[in-house]
Coordinates of N, CA, C and O in Angstrom, one line a residue:
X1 N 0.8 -1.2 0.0 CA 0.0 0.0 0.0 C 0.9 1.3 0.0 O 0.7 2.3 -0.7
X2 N 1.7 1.0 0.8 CA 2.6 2.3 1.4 C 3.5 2.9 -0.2 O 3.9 4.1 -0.5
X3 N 3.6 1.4 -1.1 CA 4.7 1.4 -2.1 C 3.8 2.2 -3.6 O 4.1 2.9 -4.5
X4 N 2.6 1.7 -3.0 CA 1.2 2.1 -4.4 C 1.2 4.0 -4.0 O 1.3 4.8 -5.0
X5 N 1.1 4.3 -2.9 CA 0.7 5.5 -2.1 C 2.0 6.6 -2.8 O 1.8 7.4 -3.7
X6 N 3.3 6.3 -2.4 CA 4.7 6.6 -2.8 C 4.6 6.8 -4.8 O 4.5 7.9 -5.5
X7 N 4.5 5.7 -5.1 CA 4.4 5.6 -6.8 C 3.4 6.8 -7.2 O 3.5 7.2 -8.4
X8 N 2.7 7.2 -6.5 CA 1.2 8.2 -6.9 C 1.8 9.2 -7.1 O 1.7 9.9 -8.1
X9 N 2.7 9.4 -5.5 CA 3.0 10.6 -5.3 C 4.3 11.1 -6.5 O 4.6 12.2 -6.7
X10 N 4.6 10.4 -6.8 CA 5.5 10.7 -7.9 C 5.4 10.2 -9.1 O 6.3 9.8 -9.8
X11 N 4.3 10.2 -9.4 CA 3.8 10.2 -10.8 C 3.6 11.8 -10.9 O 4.1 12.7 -11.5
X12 N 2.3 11.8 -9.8 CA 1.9 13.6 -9.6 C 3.1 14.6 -10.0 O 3.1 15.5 -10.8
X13 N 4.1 14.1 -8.9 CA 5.1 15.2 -8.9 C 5.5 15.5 -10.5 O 5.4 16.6 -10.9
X14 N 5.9 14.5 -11.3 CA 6.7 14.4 -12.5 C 5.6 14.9 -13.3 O 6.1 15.6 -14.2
X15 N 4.4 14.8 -13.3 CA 3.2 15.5 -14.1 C 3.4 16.9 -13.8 O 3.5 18.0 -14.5
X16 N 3.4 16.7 -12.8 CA 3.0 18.7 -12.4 C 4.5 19.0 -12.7 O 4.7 20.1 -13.3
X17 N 5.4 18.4 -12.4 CA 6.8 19.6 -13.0 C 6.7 19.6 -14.7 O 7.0 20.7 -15.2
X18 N 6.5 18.9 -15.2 CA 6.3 18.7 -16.5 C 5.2 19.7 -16.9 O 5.5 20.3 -17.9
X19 N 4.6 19.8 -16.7 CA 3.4 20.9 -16.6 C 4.2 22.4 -16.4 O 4.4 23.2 -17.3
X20 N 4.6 22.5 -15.2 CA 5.3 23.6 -14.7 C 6.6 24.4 -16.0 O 6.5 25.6 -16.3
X21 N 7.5 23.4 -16.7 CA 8.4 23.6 -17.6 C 7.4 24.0 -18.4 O 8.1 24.9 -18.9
X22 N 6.3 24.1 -18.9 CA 5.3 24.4 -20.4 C 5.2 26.3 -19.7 O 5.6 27.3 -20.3
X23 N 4.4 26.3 -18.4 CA 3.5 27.5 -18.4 C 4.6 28.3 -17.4 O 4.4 29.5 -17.1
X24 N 5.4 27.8 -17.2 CA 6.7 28.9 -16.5 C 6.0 29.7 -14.9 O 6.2 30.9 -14.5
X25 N 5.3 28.8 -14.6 CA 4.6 29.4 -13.6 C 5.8 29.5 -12.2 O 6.9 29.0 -12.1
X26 N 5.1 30.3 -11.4 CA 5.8 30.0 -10.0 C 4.9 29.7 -9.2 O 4.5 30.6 -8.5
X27 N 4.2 28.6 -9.1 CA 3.4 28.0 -8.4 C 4.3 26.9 -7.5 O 5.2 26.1 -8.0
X28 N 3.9 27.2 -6.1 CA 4.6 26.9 -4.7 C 4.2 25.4 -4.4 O 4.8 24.7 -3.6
X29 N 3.2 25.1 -5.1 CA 2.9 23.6 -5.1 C 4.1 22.9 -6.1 O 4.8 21.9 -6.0
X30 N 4.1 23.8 -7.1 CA 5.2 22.8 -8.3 C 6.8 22.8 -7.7 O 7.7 22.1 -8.1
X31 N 6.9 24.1 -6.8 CA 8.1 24.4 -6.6 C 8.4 23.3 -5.5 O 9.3 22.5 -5.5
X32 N 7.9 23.4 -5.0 CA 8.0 22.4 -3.2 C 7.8 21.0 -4.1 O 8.2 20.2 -3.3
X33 N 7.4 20.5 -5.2 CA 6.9 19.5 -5.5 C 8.5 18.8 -5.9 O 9.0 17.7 -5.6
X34 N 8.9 19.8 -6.7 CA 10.6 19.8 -7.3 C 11.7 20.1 -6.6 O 12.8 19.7 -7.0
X35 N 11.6 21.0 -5.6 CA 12.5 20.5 -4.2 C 12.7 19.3 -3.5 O 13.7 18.9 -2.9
X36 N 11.2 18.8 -3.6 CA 11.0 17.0 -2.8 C 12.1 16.2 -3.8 O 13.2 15.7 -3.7
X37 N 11.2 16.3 -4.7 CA 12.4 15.5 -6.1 C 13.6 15.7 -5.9 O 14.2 14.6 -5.9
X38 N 14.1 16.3 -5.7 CA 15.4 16.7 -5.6 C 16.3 16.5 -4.7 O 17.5 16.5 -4.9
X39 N 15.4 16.3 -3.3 CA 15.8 15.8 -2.1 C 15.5 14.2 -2.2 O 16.0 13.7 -1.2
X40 N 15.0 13.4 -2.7 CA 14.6 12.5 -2.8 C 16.0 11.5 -3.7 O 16.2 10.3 -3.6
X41 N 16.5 12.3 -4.3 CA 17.5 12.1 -5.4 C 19.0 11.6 -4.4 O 19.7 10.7 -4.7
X42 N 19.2 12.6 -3.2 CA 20.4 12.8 -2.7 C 20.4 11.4 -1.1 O 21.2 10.6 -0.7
X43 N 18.7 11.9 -0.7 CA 18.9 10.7 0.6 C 17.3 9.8 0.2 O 16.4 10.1 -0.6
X44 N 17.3 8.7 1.0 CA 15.9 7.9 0.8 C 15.1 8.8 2.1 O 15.4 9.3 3.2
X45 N 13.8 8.6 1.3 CA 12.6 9.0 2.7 C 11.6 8.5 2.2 O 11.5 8.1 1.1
X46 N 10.6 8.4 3.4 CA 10.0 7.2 3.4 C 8.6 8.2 3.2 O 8.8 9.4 3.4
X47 N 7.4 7.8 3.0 CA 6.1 8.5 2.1 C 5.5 9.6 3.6 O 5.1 10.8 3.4
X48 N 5.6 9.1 4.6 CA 5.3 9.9 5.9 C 6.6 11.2 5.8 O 6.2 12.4 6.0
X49 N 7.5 11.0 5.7 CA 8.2 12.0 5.9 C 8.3 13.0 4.9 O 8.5 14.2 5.1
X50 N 7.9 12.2 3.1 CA 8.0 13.6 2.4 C 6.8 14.0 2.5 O 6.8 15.2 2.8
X51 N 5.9 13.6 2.4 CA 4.6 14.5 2.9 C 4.9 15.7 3.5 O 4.7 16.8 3.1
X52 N 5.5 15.2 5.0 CA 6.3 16.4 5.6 C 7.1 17.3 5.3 O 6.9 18.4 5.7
X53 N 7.8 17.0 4.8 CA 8.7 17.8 4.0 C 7.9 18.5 2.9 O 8.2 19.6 2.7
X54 N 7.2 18.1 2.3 CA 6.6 19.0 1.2 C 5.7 19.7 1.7 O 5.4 20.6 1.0
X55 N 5.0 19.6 2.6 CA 4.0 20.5 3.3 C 5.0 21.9 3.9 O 4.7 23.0 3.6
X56 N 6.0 21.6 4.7 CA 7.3 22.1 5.0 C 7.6 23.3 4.0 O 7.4 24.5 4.2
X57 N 8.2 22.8 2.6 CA 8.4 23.4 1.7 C 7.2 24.2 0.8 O 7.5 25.3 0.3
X58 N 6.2 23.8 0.6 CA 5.1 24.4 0.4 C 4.9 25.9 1.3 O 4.9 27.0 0.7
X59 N 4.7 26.0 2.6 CA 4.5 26.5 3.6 C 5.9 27.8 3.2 O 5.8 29.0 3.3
X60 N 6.7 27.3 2.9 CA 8.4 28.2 2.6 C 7.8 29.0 1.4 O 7.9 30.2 1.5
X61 N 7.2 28.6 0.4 CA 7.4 28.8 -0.8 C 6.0 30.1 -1.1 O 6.0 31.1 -1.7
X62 N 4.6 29.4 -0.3 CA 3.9 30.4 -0.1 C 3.9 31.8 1.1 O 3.0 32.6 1.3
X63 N 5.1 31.8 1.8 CA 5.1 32.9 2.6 C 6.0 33.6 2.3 O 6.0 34.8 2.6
X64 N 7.0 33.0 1.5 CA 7.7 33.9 0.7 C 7.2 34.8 -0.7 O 7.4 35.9 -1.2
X65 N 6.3 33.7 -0.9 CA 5.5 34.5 -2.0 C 4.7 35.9 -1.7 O 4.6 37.0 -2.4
X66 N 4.1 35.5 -0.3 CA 3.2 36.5 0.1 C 4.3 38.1 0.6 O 4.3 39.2 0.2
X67 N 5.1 37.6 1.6 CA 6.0 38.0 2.3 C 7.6 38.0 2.3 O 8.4 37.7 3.2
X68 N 7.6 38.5 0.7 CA 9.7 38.4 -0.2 C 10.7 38.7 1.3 O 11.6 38.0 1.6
X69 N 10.4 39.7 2.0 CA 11.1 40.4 2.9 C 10.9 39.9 4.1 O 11.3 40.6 5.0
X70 N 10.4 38.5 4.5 CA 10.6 37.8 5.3 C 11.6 36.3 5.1 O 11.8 35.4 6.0
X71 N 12.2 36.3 3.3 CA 12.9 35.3 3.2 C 14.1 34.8 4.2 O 13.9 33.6 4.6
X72 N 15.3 35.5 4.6 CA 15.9 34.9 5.5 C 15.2 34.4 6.7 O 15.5 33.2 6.7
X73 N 14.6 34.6 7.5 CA 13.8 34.7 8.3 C 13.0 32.9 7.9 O 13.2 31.8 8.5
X74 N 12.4 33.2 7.1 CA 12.0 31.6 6.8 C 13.1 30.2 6.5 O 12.9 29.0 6.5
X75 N 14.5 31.4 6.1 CA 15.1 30.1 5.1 C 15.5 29.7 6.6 O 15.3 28.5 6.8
X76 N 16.1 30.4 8.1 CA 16.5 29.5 9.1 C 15.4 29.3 9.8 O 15.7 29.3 11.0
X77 N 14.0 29.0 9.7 CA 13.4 28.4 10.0 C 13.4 26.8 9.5 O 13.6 25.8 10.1
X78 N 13.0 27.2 8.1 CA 13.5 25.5 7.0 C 14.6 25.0 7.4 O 14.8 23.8 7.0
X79 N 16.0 25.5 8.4 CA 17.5 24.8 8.2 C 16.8 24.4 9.5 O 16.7 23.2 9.5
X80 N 16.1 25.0 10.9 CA 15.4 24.5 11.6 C 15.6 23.2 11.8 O 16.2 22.4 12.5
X81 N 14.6 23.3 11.0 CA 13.2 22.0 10.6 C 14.1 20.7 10.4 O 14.2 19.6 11.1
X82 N 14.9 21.1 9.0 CA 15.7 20.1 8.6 C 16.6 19.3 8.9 O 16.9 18.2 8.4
X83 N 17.2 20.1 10.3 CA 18.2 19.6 11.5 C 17.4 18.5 12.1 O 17.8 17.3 12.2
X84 N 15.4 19.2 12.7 CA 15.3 18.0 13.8 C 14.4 16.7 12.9 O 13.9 15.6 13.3
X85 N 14.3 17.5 11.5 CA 13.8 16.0 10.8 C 14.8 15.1 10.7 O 14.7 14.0 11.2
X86 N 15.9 15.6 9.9 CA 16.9 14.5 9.6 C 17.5 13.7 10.6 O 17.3 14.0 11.8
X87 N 18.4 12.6 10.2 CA 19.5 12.5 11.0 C 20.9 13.3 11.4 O 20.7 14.4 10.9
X88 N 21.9 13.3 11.8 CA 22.7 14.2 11.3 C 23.7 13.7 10.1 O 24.5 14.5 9.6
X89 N 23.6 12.8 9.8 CA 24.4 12.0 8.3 C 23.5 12.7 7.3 O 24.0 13.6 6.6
X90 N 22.1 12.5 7.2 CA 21.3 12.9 6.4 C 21.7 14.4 6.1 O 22.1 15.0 5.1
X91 N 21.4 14.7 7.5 CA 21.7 16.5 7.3 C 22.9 17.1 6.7 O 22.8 18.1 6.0
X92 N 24.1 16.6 7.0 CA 25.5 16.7 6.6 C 25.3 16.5 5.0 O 25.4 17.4 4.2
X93 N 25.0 15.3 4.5 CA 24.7 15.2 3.7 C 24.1 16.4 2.6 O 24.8 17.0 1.8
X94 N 22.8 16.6 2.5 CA 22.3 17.6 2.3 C 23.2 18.7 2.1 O 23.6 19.3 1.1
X95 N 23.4 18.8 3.3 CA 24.0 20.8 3.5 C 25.7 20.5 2.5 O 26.3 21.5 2.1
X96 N 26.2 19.3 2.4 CA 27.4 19.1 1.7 C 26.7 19.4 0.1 O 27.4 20.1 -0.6
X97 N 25.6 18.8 -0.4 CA 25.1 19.0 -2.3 C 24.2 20.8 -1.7 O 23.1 21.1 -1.4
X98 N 25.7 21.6 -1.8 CA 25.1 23.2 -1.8 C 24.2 23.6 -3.0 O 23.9 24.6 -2.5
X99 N 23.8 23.6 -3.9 CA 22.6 23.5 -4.7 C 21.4 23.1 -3.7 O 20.6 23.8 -3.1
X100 N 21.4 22.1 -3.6 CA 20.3 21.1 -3.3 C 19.8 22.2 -2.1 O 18.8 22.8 -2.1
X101 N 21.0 22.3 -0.9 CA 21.0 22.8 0.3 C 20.3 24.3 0.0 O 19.3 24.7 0.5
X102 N 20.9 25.0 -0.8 CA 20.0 26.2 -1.2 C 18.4 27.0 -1.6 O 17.8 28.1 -1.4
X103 N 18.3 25.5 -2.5 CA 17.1 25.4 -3.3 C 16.5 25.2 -1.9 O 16.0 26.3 -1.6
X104 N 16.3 24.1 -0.8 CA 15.4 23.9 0.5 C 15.3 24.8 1.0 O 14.2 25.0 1.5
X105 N 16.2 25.7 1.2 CA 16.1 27.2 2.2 C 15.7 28.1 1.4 O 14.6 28.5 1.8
X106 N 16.1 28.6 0.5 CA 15.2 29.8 -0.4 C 14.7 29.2 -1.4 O 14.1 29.9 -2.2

């Protein structure tokens, strides 16, 4: 179930970024959708956790939208988060692919 649930969720994602490349939108669902991907690339997580994480990054993506001049402010909220989700290999990790580490915080 868990493996059917996961496959969904990344079919969606790969639809909606594919979508996103056509209409050049900045839509915080596609954005957070393609940060997951991207994190998903570097360490494994399991369907409970990116949910979290993408609600996470969603949540980043529309308050920056609403509120530009609160970006730093949010990105060490996200380095936060990311500290007490991960492990600290995980996290090390991460913050070592500086792209990757970027793209999650702003």
């Amino acid at each position: 179930m868990k493996k059917i649930f996961f496959g969904m969720v990344l079919f969606f994602a790969c639809i909606t970024s594919a979508s996103a490349q056509d209409t050049k939108l900045k839509d915080p669902n596609v954005l957070a959708k393609n940060e997951l991907n991207s994190l998903m690339k570097v360490i494994e997580i399991d369907n409970n956790l990116a949910i979290t994480i993408n609600s996470l990054l969603l949540y980043k993506h529309e308050t920056v939208l609403k509120s530009p001049e609160r970006k730093e402010e949010i990105a060490i909220t996200i380095d936060d988060k990311l500290k007490g989700i991960f492990l600290p290999e995980q996290y090390a990790k991460i913050k070592k692919n500086k792209v990757l580490y970027n793209d999650l915080l702003y």
